[in-house]
Short mmCIF file of N, CA, C and O in Angstrom, two decimals:
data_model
loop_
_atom_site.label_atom_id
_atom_site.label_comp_id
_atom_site.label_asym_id
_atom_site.label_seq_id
_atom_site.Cartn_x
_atom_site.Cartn_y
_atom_site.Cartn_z
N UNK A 1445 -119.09 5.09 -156.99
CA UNK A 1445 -117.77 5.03 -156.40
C UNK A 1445 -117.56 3.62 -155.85
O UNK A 1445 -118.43 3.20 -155.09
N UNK A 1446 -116.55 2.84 -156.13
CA UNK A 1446 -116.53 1.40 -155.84
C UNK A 1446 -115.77 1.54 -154.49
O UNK A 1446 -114.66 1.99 -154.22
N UNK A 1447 -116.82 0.99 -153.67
CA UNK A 1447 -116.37 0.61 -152.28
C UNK A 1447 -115.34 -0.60 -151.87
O UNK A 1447 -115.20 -1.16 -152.96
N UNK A 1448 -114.71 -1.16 -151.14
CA UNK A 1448 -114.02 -2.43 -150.34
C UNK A 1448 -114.26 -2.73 -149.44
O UNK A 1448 -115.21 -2.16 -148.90
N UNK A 1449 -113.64 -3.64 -148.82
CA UNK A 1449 -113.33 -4.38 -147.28
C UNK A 1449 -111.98 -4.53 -147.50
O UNK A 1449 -111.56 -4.68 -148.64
N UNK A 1450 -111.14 -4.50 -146.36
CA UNK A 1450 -109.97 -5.09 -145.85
C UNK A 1450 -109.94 -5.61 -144.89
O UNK A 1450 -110.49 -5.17 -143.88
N UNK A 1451 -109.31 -6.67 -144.93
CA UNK A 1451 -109.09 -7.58 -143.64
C UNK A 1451 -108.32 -7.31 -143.23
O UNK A 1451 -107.38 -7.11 -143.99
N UNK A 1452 -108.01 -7.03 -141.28
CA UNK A 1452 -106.65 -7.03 -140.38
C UNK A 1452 -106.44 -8.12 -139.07
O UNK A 1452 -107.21 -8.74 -138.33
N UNK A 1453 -105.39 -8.04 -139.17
CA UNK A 1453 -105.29 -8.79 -137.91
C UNK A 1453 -104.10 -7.51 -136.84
O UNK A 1453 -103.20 -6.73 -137.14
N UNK A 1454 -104.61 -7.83 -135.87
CA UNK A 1454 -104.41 -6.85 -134.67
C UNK A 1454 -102.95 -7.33 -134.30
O UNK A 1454 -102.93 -8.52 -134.60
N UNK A 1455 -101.91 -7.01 -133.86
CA UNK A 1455 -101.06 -7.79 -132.94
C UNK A 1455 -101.57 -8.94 -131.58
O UNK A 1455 -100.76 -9.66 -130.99
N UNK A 1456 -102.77 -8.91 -131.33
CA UNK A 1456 -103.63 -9.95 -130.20
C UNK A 1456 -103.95 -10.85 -131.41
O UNK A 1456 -103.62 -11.97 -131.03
N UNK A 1457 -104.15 -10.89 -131.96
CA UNK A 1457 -104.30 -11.84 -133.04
C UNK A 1457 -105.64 -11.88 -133.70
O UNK A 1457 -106.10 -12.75 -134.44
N UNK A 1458 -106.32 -10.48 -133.19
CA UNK A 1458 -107.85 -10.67 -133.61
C UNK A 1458 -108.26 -9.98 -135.19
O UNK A 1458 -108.04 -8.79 -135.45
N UNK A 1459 -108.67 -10.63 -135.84
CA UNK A 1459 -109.06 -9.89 -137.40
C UNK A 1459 -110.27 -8.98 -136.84
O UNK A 1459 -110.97 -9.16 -135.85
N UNK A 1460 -110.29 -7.69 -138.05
CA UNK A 1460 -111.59 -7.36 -137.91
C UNK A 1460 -111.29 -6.57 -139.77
O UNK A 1460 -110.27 -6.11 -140.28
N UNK A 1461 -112.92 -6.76 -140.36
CA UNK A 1461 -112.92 -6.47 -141.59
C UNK A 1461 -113.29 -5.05 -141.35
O UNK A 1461 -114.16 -4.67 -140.56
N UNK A 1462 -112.52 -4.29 -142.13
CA UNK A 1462 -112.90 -2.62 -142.17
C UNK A 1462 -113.40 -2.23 -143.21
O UNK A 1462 -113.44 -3.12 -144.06
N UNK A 1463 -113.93 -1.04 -143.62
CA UNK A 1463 -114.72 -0.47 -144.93
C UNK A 1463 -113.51 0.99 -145.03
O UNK A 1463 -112.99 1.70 -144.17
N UNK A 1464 -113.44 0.94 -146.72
CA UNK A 1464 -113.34 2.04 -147.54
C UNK A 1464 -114.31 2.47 -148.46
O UNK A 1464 -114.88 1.59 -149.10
N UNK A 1465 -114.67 3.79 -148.68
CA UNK A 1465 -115.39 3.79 -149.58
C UNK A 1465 -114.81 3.83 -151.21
O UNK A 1465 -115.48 4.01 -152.23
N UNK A 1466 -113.62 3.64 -151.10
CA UNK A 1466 -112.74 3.64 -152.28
C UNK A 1466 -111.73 2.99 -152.37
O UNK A 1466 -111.21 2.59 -151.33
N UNK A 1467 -111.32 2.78 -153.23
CA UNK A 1467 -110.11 1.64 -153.61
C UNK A 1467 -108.71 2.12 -153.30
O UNK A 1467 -107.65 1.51 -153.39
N UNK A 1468 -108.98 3.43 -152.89
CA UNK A 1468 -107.38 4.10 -152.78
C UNK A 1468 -106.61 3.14 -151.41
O UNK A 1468 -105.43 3.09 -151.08
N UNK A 1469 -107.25 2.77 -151.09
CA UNK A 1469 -106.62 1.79 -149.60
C UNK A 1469 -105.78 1.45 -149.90
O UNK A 1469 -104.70 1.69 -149.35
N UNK A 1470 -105.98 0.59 -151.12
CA UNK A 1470 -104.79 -0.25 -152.26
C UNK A 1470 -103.67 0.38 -152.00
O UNK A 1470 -102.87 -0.28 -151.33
N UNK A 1471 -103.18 1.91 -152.44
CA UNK A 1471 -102.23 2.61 -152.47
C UNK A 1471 -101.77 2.66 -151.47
O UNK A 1471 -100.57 2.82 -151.66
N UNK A 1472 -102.08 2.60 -149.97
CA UNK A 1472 -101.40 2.55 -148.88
C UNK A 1472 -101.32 1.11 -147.63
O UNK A 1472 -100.89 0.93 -146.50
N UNK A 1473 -101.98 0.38 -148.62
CA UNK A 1473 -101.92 -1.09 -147.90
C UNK A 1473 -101.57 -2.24 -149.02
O UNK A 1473 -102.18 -2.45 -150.06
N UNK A 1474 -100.24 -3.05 -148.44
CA UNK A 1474 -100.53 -4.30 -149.64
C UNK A 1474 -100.54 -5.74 -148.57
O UNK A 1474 -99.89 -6.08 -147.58
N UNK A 1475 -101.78 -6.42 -149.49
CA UNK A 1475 -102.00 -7.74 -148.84
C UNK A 1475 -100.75 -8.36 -148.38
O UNK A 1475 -99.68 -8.36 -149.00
N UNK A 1476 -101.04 -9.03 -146.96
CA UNK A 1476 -100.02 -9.86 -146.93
C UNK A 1476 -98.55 -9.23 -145.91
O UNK A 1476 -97.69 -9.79 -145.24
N UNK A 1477 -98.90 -7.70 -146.30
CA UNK A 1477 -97.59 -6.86 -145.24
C UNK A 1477 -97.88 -6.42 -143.83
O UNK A 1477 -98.86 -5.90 -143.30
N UNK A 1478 -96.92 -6.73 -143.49
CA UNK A 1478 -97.48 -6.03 -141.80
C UNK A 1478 -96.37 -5.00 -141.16
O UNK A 1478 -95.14 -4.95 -141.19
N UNK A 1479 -97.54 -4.09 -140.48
CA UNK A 1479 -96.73 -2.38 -140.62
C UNK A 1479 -96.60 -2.71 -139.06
O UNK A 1479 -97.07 -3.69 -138.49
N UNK A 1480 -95.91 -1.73 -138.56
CA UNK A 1480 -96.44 -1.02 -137.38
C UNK A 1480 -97.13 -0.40 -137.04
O UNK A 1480 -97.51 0.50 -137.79
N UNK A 1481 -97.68 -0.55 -135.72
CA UNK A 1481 -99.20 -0.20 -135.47
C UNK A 1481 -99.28 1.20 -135.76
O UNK A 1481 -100.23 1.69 -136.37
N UNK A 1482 -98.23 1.91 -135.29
CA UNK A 1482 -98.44 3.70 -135.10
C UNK A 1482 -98.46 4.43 -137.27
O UNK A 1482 -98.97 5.41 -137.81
N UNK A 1483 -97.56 3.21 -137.81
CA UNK A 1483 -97.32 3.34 -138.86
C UNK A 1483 -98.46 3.18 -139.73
O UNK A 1483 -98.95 3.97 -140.53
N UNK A 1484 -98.92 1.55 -139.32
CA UNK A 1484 -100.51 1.59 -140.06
C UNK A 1484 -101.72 2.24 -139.86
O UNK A 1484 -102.67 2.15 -140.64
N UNK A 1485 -101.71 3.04 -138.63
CA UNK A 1485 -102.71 4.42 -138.11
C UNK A 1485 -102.17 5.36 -138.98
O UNK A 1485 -103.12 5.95 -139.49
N UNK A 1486 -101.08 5.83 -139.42
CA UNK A 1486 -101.33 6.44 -140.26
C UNK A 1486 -101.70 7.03 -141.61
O UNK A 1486 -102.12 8.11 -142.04
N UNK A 1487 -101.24 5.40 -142.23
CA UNK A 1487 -101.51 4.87 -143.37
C UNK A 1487 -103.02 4.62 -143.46
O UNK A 1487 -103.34 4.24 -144.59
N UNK A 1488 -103.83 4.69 -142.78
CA UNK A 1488 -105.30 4.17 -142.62
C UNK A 1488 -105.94 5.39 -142.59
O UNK A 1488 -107.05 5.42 -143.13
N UNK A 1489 -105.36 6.77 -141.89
CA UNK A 1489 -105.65 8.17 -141.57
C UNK A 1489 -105.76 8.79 -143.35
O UNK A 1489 -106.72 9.51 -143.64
N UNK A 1490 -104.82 8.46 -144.34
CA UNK A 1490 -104.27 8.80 -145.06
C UNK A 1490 -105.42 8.53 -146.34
O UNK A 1490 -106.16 9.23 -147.03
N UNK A 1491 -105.14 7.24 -146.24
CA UNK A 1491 -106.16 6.66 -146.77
C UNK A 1491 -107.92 6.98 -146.83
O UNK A 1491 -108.58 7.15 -147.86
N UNK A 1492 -108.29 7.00 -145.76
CA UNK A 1492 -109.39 7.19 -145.06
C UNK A 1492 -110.02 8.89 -145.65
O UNK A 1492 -111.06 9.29 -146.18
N UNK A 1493 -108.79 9.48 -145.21
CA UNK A 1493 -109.33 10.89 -145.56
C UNK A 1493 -109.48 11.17 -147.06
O UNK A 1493 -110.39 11.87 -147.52
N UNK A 1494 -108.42 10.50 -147.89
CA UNK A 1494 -108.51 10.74 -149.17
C UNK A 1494 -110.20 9.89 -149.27
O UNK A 1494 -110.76 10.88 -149.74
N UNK A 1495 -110.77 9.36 -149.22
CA UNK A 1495 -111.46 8.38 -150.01
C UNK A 1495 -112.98 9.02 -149.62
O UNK A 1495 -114.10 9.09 -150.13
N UNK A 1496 -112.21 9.50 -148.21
CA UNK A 1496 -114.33 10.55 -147.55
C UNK A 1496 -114.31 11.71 -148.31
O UNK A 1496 -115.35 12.36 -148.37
N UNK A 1497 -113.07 12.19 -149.08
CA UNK A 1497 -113.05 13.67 -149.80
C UNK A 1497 -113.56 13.27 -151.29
O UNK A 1497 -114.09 14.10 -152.02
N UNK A 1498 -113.43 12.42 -151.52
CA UNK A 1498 -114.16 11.78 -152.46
C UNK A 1498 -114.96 11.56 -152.54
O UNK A 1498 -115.57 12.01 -153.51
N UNK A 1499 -115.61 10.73 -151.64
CA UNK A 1499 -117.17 11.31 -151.65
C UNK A 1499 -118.12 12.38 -151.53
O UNK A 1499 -119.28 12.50 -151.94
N UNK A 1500 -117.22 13.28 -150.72
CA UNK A 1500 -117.57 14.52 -150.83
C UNK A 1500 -117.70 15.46 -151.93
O UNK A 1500 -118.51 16.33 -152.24
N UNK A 1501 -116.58 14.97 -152.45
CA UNK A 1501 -116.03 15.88 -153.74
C UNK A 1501 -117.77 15.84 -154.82
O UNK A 1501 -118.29 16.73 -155.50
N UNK A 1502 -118.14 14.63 -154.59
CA UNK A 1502 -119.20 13.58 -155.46
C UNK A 1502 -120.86 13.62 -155.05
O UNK A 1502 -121.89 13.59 -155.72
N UNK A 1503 -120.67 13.67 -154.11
CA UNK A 1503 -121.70 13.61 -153.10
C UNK A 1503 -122.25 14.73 -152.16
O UNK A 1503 -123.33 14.68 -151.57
N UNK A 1504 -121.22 15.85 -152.11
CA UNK A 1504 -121.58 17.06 -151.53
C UNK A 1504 -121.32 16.99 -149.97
O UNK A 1504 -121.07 18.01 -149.33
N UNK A 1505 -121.39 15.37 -149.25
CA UNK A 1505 -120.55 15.33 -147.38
C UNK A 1505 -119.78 14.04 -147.50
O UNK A 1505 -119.96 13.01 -148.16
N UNK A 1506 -118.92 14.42 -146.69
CA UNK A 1506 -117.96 13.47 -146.38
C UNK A 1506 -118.89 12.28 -146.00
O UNK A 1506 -120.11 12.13 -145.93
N UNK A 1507 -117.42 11.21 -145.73
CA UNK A 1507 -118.50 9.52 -146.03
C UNK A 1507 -117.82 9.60 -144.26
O UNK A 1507 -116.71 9.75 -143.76
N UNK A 1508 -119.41 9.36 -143.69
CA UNK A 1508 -119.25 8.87 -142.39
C UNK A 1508 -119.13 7.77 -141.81
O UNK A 1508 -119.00 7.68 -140.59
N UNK A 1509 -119.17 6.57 -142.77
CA UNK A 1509 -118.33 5.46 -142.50
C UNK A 1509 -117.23 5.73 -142.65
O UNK A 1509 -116.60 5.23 -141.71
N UNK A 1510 -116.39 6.42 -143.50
CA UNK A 1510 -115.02 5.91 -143.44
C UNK A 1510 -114.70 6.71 -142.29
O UNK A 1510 -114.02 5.96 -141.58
N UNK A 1511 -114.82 7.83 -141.72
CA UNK A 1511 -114.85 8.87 -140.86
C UNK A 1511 -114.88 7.64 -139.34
O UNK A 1511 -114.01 7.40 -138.50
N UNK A 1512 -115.88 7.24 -139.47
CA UNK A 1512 -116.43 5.90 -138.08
C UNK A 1512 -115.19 4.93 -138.28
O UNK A 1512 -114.23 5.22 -137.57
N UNK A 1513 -115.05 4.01 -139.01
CA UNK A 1513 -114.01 3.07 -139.32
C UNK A 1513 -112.42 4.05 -139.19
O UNK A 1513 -111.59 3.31 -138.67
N UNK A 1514 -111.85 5.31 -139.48
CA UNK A 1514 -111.12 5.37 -139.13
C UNK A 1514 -110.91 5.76 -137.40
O UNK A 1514 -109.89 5.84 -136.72
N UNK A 1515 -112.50 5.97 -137.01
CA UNK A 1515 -112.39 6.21 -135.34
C UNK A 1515 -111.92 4.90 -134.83
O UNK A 1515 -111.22 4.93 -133.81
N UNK A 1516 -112.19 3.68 -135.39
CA UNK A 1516 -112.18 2.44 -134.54
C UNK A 1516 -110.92 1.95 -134.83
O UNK A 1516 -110.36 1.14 -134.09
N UNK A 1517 -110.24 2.52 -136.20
CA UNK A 1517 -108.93 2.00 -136.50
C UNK A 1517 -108.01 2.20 -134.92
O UNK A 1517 -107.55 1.33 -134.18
N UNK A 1518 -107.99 4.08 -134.75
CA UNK A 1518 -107.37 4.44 -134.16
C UNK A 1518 -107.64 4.07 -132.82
O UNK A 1518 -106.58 3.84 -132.23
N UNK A 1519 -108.73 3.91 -132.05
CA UNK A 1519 -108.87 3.43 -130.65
C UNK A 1519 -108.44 2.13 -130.65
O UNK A 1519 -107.85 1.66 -129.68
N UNK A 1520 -108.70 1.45 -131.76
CA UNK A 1520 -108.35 -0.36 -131.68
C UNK A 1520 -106.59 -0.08 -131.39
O UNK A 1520 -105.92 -0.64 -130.52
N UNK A 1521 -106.22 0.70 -132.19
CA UNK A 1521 -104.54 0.99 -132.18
C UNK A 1521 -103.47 1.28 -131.13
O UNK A 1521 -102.33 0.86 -130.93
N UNK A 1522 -104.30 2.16 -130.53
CA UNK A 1522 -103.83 2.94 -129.34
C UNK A 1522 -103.60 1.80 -128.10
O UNK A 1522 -102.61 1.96 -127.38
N UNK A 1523 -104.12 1.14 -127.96
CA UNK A 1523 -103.87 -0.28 -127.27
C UNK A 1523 -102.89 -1.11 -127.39
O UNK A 1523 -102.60 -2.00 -126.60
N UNK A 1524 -102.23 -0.76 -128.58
CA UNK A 1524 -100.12 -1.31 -129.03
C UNK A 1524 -99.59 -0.17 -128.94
O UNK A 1524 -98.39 -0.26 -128.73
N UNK A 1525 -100.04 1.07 -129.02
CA UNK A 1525 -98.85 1.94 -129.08
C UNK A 1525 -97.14 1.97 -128.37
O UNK A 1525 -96.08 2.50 -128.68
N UNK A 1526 -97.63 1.08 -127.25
CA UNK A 1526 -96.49 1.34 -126.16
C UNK A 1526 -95.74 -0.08 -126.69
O UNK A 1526 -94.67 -0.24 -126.10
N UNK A 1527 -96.05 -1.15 -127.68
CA UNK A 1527 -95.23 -2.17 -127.91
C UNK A 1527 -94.47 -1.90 -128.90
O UNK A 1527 -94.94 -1.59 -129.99
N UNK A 1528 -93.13 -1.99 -128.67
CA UNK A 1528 -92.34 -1.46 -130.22
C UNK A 1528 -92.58 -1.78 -131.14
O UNK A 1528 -92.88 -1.20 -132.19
N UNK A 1529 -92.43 -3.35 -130.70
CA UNK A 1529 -92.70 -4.46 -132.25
C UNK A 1529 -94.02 -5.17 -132.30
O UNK A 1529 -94.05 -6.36 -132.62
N UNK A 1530 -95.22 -4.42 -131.97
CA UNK A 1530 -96.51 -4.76 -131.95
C UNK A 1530 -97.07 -4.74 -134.17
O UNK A 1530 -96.91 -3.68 -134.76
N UNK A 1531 -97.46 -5.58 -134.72
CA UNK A 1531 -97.62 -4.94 -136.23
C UNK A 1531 -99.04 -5.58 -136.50
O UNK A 1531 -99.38 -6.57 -135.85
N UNK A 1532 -99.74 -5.12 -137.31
CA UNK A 1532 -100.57 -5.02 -137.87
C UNK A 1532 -100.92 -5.61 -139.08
O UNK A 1532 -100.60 -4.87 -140.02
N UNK A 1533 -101.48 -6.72 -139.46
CA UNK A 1533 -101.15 -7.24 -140.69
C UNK A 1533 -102.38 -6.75 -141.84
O UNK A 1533 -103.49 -6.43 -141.43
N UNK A 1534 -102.10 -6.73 -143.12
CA UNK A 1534 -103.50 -6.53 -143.76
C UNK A 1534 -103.47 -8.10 -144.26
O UNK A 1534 -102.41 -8.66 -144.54
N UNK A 1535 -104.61 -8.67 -144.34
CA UNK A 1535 -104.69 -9.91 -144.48
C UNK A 1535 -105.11 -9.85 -146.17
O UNK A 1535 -104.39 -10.17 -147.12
N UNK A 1536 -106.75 -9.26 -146.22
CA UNK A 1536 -106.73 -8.95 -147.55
C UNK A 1536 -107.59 -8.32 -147.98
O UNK A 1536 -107.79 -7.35 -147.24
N UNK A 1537 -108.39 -8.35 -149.02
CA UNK A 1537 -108.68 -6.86 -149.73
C UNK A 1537 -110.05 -7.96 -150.07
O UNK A 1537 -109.92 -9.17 -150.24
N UNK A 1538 -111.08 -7.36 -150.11
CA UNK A 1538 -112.62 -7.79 -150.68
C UNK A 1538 -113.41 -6.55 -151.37
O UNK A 1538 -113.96 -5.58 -150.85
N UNK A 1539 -113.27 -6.92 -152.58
CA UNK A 1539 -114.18 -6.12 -153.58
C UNK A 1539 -115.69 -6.50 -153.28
O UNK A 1539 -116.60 -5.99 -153.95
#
């Protein structure tokens, strides 16, 4: 199953590289766009779950990295929630 990295940058301005275990990220992130925070938590939720059921599907348990990485998406997130125009950028994608 071909894994990634994506790069983000936070509304504070801090990047941090995240893991998928699948490429489906693609489908709900494109380089270069920046969401809103509550918007890209969900898009990351979305993502995330499709790609651990996949491993599951494959592997017999869900992928507890992506499971971990979407815990840190969402706590990192929750810290803009209250800014309207707080966004989230995906910077970019590493095969």
């Amino acid at each position: 199953m071909p894994e990634m990295r994506f790069v983000i940058a936070w509304p504070d301005g801090r990047e941090e590289t995240c893991y998928s275990p699948s490429l489906v990220i693609r489908d709900f992130l494109e380089e270069g766009r920046a969401y809103p925070v509550r918007d890209f938590i969900e898009r990351s939720r979305k993502a995330l779950t499709i790609a651990s059921d996949r491993v599951e599907a494959k592997y017999g348990h869900p992928c507890s990295l992506a499971r971990g990485q979407l815990a840190r998406i969402e706590a990192a997130g929750s810290r803009f929630l209250d800014e309207a125009d707080a966004l989230v950028r995906c910077q970019s994608f590493i095969l």
